[in-house]
Amino acid sequence: MDKKVIISIGRQYGSGGREIGEKIAERYGIPYYDKQLLAIAARESGLCDEIIAHYDEKKISAAFLYTLTPNLYSYGLGGHVNNEQPLGMQVFFAISSVIKKVAAQGSCVIVGRCADYILRNDENLFSVFVCADEKSKLERIMKRNNITSEKEAYQRMVKTDRNRARFYNYFSDHKWGAATTYDLCVKSSHLGVDKTVDTICSVIDNL
């Protein structure tokens, strides 16, 4: 694409946000980052893959919050990782550093990880939130994970979105999933994945 655009995608679990992000990146011929961020963060920070994965978009315990409260902003959002910080913060800063680095390199699609907030001062950022109705999300979750129990799928959906919301709401001063947080909110269950991609790209093309 001719202009630089950093497309961040927040998403409800089961909404198809990852697939939508992949298709947007493919359409524009630009890099796509999701789990890839974790591998890069592990390599560059020296933290092991298992630790990075453990803290990835996970809820923060009360004890962890207590540790962070007096220190979070003195460290600075996106600050440098050091081994005196709580482990969860080291992971957050490691991923933040990677997000800033890949965004500086050119147009890309970044899924989750507070990317829209971390890059909030980047004039090339376009933030999207993808949601869907419950029935559609449960069907996708069950199919993707070979789950036969709707109850199990529902519990996984609720837990994952709760973790994402707590993670996002703590590390930013915005609210996860709120319309005012993003440039565009779309409901993939109304449009379908391909039309959702078309809608997002149409808005970006007319920026």
PDB file of C-alpha atoms in Angstrom:
ATOM      1  CA  MET A   1       0.000   0.000   0.000  1.00  0.00           C
ATOM      2  CA  ASP A   2       1.166   3.522  -0.722  1.00  0.00           C
ATOM      3  CA  LYS A   3       0.564   5.059   2.698  1.00  0.00           C
ATOM      4  CA  LYS A   4       1.825   3.781   6.020  1.00  0.00           C
ATOM      5  CA  VAL A   5      -0.895   2.352   8.245  1.00  0.00           C
ATOM      6  CA  ILE A   6      -0.516   0.463  11.512  1.00  0.00           C
ATOM      7  CA  ILE A   7      -3.722  -1.512  12.015  1.00  0.00           C
ATOM      8  CA  SER A   8      -4.322  -2.701  15.561  1.00  0.00           C
ATOM      9  CA  ILE A   9      -7.083  -5.218  16.147  1.00  0.00           C
ATOM     10  CA  GLY A  10      -8.699  -5.805  19.515  1.00  0.00           C
ATOM     11  CA  ARG A  11     -11.131  -8.702  19.535  1.00  0.00           C
ATOM     12  CA  GLN A  12     -13.540 -10.735  21.574  1.00  0.00           C
ATOM     13  CA  TYR A  13     -12.581 -14.382  21.838  1.00  0.00           C
ATOM     14  CA  GLY A  14     -14.325 -16.297  19.075  1.00  0.00           C
ATOM     15  CA  SER A  15     -15.147 -13.216  16.991  1.00  0.00           C
ATOM     16  CA  GLY A  16     -12.726 -14.154  14.205  1.00  0.00           C
ATOM     17  CA  GLY A  17     -10.421 -11.221  14.883  1.00  0.00           C
ATOM     18  CA  ARG A  18      -7.299 -13.218  14.160  1.00  0.00           C
ATOM     19  CA  GLU A  19      -8.590 -14.463  10.795  1.00  0.00           C
ATOM     20  CA  ILE A  20      -9.789 -10.985   9.917  1.00  0.00           C
ATOM     21  CA  GLY A  21      -6.377  -9.541  10.766  1.00  0.00           C
ATOM     22  CA  GLU A  22      -4.622 -12.165   8.640  1.00  0.00           C
ATOM     23  CA  LYS A  23      -6.854 -11.409   5.650  1.00  0.00           C
ATOM     24  CA  ILE A  24      -6.340  -7.655   5.983  1.00  0.00           C
ATOM     25  CA  ALA A  25      -2.577  -8.144   6.067  1.00  0.00           C
ATOM     26  CA  GLU A  26      -2.768 -10.453   3.051  1.00  0.00           C
ATOM     27  CA  ARG A  27      -4.895  -7.982   1.113  1.00  0.00           C
ATOM     28  CA  TYR A  28      -2.445  -5.146   1.679  1.00  0.00           C
ATOM     29  CA  GLY A  29       0.674  -7.292   1.442  1.00  0.00           C
ATOM     30  CA  ILE A  30       1.927  -6.186   4.851  1.00  0.00           C
ATOM     31  CA  PRO A  31       3.280  -8.080   7.886  1.00  0.00           C
ATOM     32  CA  TYR A  32       0.887  -9.639  10.377  1.00  0.00           C
ATOM     33  CA  TYR A  33       1.755  -9.955  14.062  1.00  0.00           C
ATOM     34  CA  ASP A  34      -0.049 -11.978  16.689  1.00  0.00           C
ATOM     35  CA  LYS A  35       1.719 -14.866  18.433  1.00  0.00           C
ATOM     36  CA  GLN A  36       4.803 -13.847  16.449  1.00  0.00           C
ATOM     37  CA  LEU A  37       5.227 -10.973  18.903  1.00  0.00           C
ATOM     38  CA  LEU A  38       5.800 -13.454  21.712  1.00  0.00           C
ATOM     39  CA  ALA A  39       8.633 -15.276  19.956  1.00  0.00           C
ATOM     40  CA  ILE A  40      10.375 -11.996  19.115  1.00  0.00           C
ATOM     41  CA  ALA A  41       9.901 -10.683  22.670  1.00  0.00           C
ATOM     42  CA  ALA A  42      11.351 -13.877  24.122  1.00  0.00           C
ATOM     43  CA  ARG A  43      14.366 -13.720  21.843  1.00  0.00           C
ATOM     44  CA  GLU A  44      15.105 -10.050  22.453  1.00  0.00           C
ATOM     45  CA  SER A  45      14.391  -9.937  26.193  1.00  0.00           C
ATOM     46  CA  GLY A  46      16.067 -13.185  27.173  1.00  0.00           C
ATOM     47  CA  LEU A  47      12.869 -14.373  28.873  1.00  0.00           C
ATOM     48  CA  CYS A  48      11.912 -17.934  28.010  1.00  0.00           C
ATOM     49  CA  ASP A  49       9.012 -18.714  25.676  1.00  0.00           C
ATOM     50  CA  GLU A  50       7.014 -20.335  28.487  1.00  0.00           C
ATOM     51  CA  ILE A  51       7.151 -17.223  30.687  1.00  0.00           C
ATOM     52  CA  ILE A  52       6.145 -14.934  27.824  1.00  0.00           C
ATOM     53  CA  ALA A  53       3.235 -17.197  26.933  1.00  0.00           C
ATOM     54  CA  HIS A  54       2.134 -17.496  30.562  1.00  0.00           C
ATOM     55  CA  TYR A  55       1.702 -13.741  30.967  1.00  0.00           C
ATOM     56  CA  ASP A  56       0.373 -13.054  27.467  1.00  0.00           C
ATOM     57  CA  GLU A  57      -2.904 -11.086  27.776  1.00  0.00           C
ATOM     58  CA  LYS A  58      -3.596 -12.792  31.088  1.00  0.00           C
ATOM     59  CA  LYS A  59      -5.397 -11.370  34.063  1.00  0.00           C
ATOM     60  CA  ILE A  60      -3.186  -9.801  36.704  1.00  0.00           C
ATOM     61  CA  SER A  61      -3.468 -11.189  40.227  1.00  0.00           C
ATOM     62  CA  ALA A  62      -4.322  -8.981  43.175  1.00  0.00           C
ATOM     63  CA  ALA A  63      -0.834  -9.534  44.569  1.00  0.00           C
ATOM     64  CA  PHE A  64       0.699  -8.491  41.246  1.00  0.00           C
ATOM     65  CA  LEU A  65      -1.453  -5.350  41.145  1.00  0.00           C
ATOM     66  CA  TYR A  66      -0.362  -4.475  44.672  1.00  0.00           C
ATOM     67  CA  THR A  67       3.257  -4.782  43.599  1.00  0.00           C
ATOM     68  CA  LEU A  68       2.687  -2.654  40.503  1.00  0.00           C
ATOM     69  CA  THR A  69       0.514   0.121  41.898  1.00  0.00           C
ATOM     70  CA  PRO A  70       3.212   2.461  43.250  1.00  0.00           C
ATOM     71  CA  ASN A  71       5.639   1.682  40.433  1.00  0.00           C
ATOM     72  CA  LEU A  72       3.835   1.336  37.098  1.00  0.00           C
ATOM     73  CA  TYR A  73       4.132   4.889  35.836  1.00  0.00           C
ATOM     74  CA  SER A  74       7.528   5.500  37.392  1.00  0.00           C
ATOM     75  CA  TYR A  75       8.742   2.656  35.164  1.00  0.00           C
ATOM     76  CA  GLY A  76       6.927   4.245  32.228  1.00  0.00           C
ATOM     77  CA  LEU A  77       4.679   2.480  29.730  1.00  0.00           C
ATOM     78  CA  GLY A  78       6.860   0.684  27.243  1.00  0.00           C
ATOM     79  CA  GLY A  79       9.952   1.222  29.388  1.00  0.00           C
ATOM     80  CA  HIS A  80      13.039  -0.952  29.326  1.00  0.00           C
ATOM     81  CA  VAL A  81      12.930  -4.446  30.742  1.00  0.00           C
ATOM     82  CA  ASN A  82      15.096  -5.098  33.771  1.00  0.00           C
ATOM     83  CA  ASN A  83      15.195  -7.960  36.205  1.00  0.00           C
ATOM     84  CA  GLU A  84      14.223  -5.767  39.179  1.00  0.00           C
ATOM     85  CA  GLN A  85      10.692  -5.420  37.795  1.00  0.00           C
ATOM     86  CA  PRO A  86       7.963  -7.964  38.561  1.00  0.00           C
ATOM     87  CA  LEU A  87       8.034 -10.764  36.005  1.00  0.00           C
ATOM     88  CA  GLY A  88       4.637  -9.889  34.530  1.00  0.00           C
ATOM     89  CA  MET A  89       5.801  -6.324  33.960  1.00  0.00           C
ATOM     90  CA  GLN A  90       8.979  -7.532  32.289  1.00  0.00           C
ATOM     91  CA  VAL A  91       6.841  -9.492  29.838  1.00  0.00           C
ATOM     92  CA  PHE A  92       4.566  -6.518  29.165  1.00  0.00           C
ATOM     93  CA  PHE A  93       7.496  -4.195  28.513  1.00  0.00           C
ATOM     94  CA  ALA A  94       9.225  -6.791  26.323  1.00  0.00           C
ATOM     95  CA  ILE A  95       6.137  -7.136  24.126  1.00  0.00           C
ATOM     96  CA  SER A  96       5.609  -3.349  24.123  1.00  0.00           C
ATOM     97  CA  SER A  97       9.146  -2.862  22.856  1.00  0.00           C
ATOM     98  CA  VAL A  98       8.556  -5.319  20.010  1.00  0.00           C
ATOM     99  CA  ILE A  99       5.266  -3.635  19.072  1.00  0.00           C
ATOM    100  CA  LYS A 100       6.965  -0.238  18.842  1.00  0.00           C
ATOM    101  CA  LYS A 101       9.797  -1.725  16.820  1.00  0.00           C
ATOM    102  CA  VAL A 102       7.625  -3.465  14.207  1.00  0.00           C
ATOM    103  CA  ALA A 103       5.399  -0.387  13.924  1.00  0.00           C
ATOM    104  CA  ALA A 104       8.447   1.764  13.209  1.00  0.00           C
ATOM    105  CA  GLN A 105       9.457  -0.536  10.369  1.00  0.00           C
ATOM    106  CA  GLY A 106       6.349   0.107   8.257  1.00  0.00           C
ATOM    107  CA  SER A 107       2.723  -0.804   7.705  1.00  0.00           C
ATOM    108  CA  CYS A 108       1.510  -3.883   9.563  1.00  0.00           C
ATOM    109  CA  VAL A 109      -1.395  -5.522  11.342  1.00  0.00           C
ATOM    110  CA  ILE A 110      -1.024  -6.146  15.094  1.00  0.00           C
ATOM    111  CA  VAL A 111      -3.548  -8.215  17.023  1.00  0.00           C
ATOM    112  CA  GLY A 112      -4.198  -7.560  20.718  1.00  0.00           C
ATOM    113  CA  ARG A 113      -1.537  -6.913  23.387  1.00  0.00           C
ATOM    114  CA  CYS A 114      -2.646  -3.305  24.051  1.00  0.00           C
ATOM    115  CA  ALA A 115      -1.095  -2.317  20.716  1.00  0.00           C
ATOM    116  CA  ASP A 116      -3.586   0.493  20.143  1.00  0.00           C
ATOM    117  CA  TYR A 117      -2.676   2.053  23.486  1.00  0.00           C
ATOM    118  CA  ILE A 118       1.058   1.446  23.224  1.00  0.00           C
ATOM    119  CA  LEU A 119       1.004   3.163  19.795  1.00  0.00           C
ATOM    120  CA  ARG A 120      -1.582   5.795  20.711  1.00  0.00           C
ATOM    121  CA  ASN A 121       0.722   8.665  19.727  1.00  0.00           C
ATOM    122  CA  ASP A 122       1.543   7.178  16.309  1.00  0.00           C
ATOM    123  CA  GLU A 123      -0.226   9.253  13.647  1.00  0.00           C
ATOM    124  CA  ASN A 124      -0.360   6.189  11.371  1.00  0.00           C
ATOM    125  CA  LEU A 125      -2.364   4.073  13.809  1.00  0.00           C
ATOM    126  CA  PHE A 126      -5.873   2.863  12.939  1.00  0.00           C
ATOM    127  CA  SER A 127      -7.483   0.871  15.748  1.00  0.00           C
ATOM    128  CA  VAL A 128     -10.273  -1.656  15.274  1.00  0.00           C
ATOM    129  CA  PHE A 129     -12.317  -3.749  17.686  1.00  0.00           C
ATOM    130  CA  VAL A 130     -14.060  -6.902  16.445  1.00  0.00           C
ATOM    131  CA  CYS A 131     -17.006  -8.332  18.369  1.00  0.00           C
ATOM    132  CA  ALA A 132     -19.678 -10.946  17.593  1.00  0.00           C
ATOM    133  CA  ASP A 133     -22.860 -12.370  19.037  1.00  0.00           C
ATOM    134  CA  GLU A 134     -22.569 -15.183  21.562  1.00  0.00           C
ATOM    135  CA  LYS A 135     -23.929 -17.948  19.325  1.00  0.00           C
ATOM    136  CA  SER A 136     -21.442 -17.173  16.574  1.00  0.00           C
ATOM    137  CA  LYS A 137     -18.530 -17.013  19.009  1.00  0.00           C
ATOM    138  CA  LEU A 138     -19.393 -20.319  20.627  1.00  0.00           C
ATOM    139  CA  GLU A 139     -19.679 -22.055  17.253  1.00  0.00           C
ATOM    140  CA  ARG A 140     -16.269 -20.747  16.206  1.00  0.00           C
ATOM    141  CA  ILE A 141     -14.628 -21.673  19.510  1.00  0.00           C
ATOM    142  CA  MET A 142     -16.035 -25.200  19.426  1.00  0.00           C
ATOM    143  CA  LYS A 143     -14.994 -25.772  15.830  1.00  0.00           C
ATOM    144  CA  ARG A 144     -11.523 -24.279  16.163  1.00  0.00           C
ATOM    145  CA  ASN A 145     -10.685 -26.144  19.370  1.00  0.00           C
ATOM    146  CA  ASN A 146     -12.543 -29.407  18.704  1.00  0.00           C
ATOM    147  CA  ILE A 147     -14.764 -28.807  21.725  1.00  0.00           C
ATOM    148  CA  THR A 148     -18.035 -30.711  21.839  1.00  0.00           C
ATOM    149  CA  SER A 149     -19.417 -29.121  24.998  1.00  0.00           C
ATOM    150  CA  GLU A 150     -21.071 -25.725  24.607  1.00  0.00           C
ATOM    151  CA  LYS A 151     -20.635 -25.186  28.351  1.00  0.00           C
ATOM    152  CA  GLU A 152     -16.868 -25.701  28.082  1.00  0.00           C
ATOM    153  CA  ALA A 153     -16.683 -23.323  25.115  1.00  0.00           C
ATOM    154  CA  TYR A 154     -18.700 -20.712  27.004  1.00  0.00           C
ATOM    155  CA  GLN A 155     -16.440 -20.955  30.063  1.00  0.00           C
ATOM    156  CA  ARG A 156     -13.357 -20.586  27.881  1.00  0.00           C
ATOM    157  CA  MET A 157     -14.885 -17.575  26.114  1.00  0.00           C
ATOM    158  CA  VAL A 158     -15.789 -15.800  29.361  1.00  0.00           C
ATOM    159  CA  LYS A 159     -12.414 -16.496  30.974  1.00  0.00           C
ATOM    160  CA  THR A 160     -10.399 -15.363  27.954  1.00  0.00           C
ATOM    161  CA  ASP A 161     -12.322 -12.119  27.492  1.00  0.00           C
ATOM    162  CA  ARG A 162     -12.177 -11.399  31.221  1.00  0.00           C
ATOM    163  CA  ASN A 163      -8.408 -11.810  31.144  1.00  0.00           C
ATOM    164  CA  ARG A 164      -8.054  -9.600  28.072  1.00  0.00           C
ATOM    165  CA  ALA A 165     -10.216  -6.895  29.614  1.00  0.00           C
ATOM    166  CA  ARG A 166      -8.338  -6.902  32.916  1.00  0.00           C
ATOM    167  CA  PHE A 167      -5.001  -6.830  31.130  1.00  0.00           C
ATOM    168  CA  TYR A 168      -6.027  -3.977  28.832  1.00  0.00           C
ATOM    169  CA  ASN A 169      -7.860  -1.925  31.440  1.00  0.00           C
ATOM    170  CA  TYR A 170      -4.928  -2.057  33.829  1.00  0.00           C
ATOM    171  CA  PHE A 171      -2.139  -1.198  31.430  1.00  0.00           C
ATOM    172  CA  SER A 172      -4.082   1.590  29.690  1.00  0.00           C
ATOM    173  CA  ASP A 173      -6.406   4.404  30.710  1.00  0.00           C
ATOM    174  CA  HIS A 174      -8.998   3.245  28.168  1.00  0.00           C
ATOM    175  CA  LYS A 175     -11.683   0.562  28.444  1.00  0.00           C
ATOM    176  CA  TRP A 176     -11.362  -2.680  26.522  1.00  0.00           C
ATOM    177  CA  GLY A 177     -14.195  -3.122  24.020  1.00  0.00           C
ATOM    178  CA  ALA A 178     -15.726   0.343  24.535  1.00  0.00           C
ATOM    179  CA  ALA A 179     -16.617   2.083  21.259  1.00  0.00           C
ATOM    180  CA  THR A 180     -14.870   5.308  22.304  1.00  0.00           C
ATOM    181  CA  THR A 181     -11.576   3.416  22.688  1.00  0.00           C
ATOM    182  CA  TYR A 182     -11.231   2.570  18.981  1.00  0.00           C
ATOM    183  CA  ASP A 183     -11.421   4.204  15.561  1.00  0.00           C
ATOM    184  CA  LEU A 184     -13.810   1.515  14.322  1.00  0.00           C
ATOM    185  CA  CYS A 185     -15.909  -1.239  15.937  1.00  0.00           C
ATOM    186  CA  VAL A 186     -17.410  -4.000  13.783  1.00  0.00           C
ATOM    187  CA  LYS A 187     -19.647  -6.997  14.525  1.00  0.00           C
ATOM    188  CA  SER A 188     -18.322  -9.892  12.482  1.00  0.00           C
ATOM    189  CA  SER A 189     -21.360 -12.091  13.136  1.00  0.00           C
ATOM    190  CA  HIS A 190     -23.537  -9.612  11.226  1.00  0.00           C
ATOM    191  CA  LEU A 191     -21.195  -9.168   8.281  1.00  0.00           C
ATOM    192  CA  GLY A 192     -19.250 -12.420   8.101  1.00  0.00           C
ATOM    193  CA  VAL A 193     -15.461 -12.513   8.010  1.00  0.00           C
ATOM    194  CA  ASP A 194     -14.951 -11.456   4.379  1.00  0.00           C
ATOM    195  CA  LYS A 195     -17.389  -8.542   4.502  1.00  0.00           C
ATOM    196  CA  THR A 196     -15.878  -7.446   7.791  1.00  0.00           C
ATOM    197  CA  VAL A 197     -12.495  -7.355   6.072  1.00  0.00           C
ATOM    198  CA  ASP A 198     -14.042  -5.398   3.187  1.00  0.00           C
ATOM    199  CA  THR A 199     -15.587  -2.902   5.600  1.00  0.00           C
ATOM    200  CA  ILE A 200     -12.387  -2.283   7.535  1.00  0.00           C
ATOM    201  CA  CYS A 201     -10.303  -1.946   4.372  1.00  0.00           C
ATOM    202  CA  SER A 202     -12.851   0.410   2.821  1.00  0.00           C
ATOM    203  CA  VAL A 203     -12.551   2.751   5.791  1.00  0.00           C
ATOM    204  CA  ILE A 204      -8.741   2.561   5.757  1.00  0.00           C
ATOM    205  CA  ASP A 205      -8.619   3.218   2.001  1.00  0.00           C
ATOM    206  CA  ASN A 206     -10.611   6.400   2.502  1.00  0.00           C
ATOM    207  CA  LEU A 207      -8.569   7.811   5.361  1.00  0.00           C
TER     208      LEU A 207
END
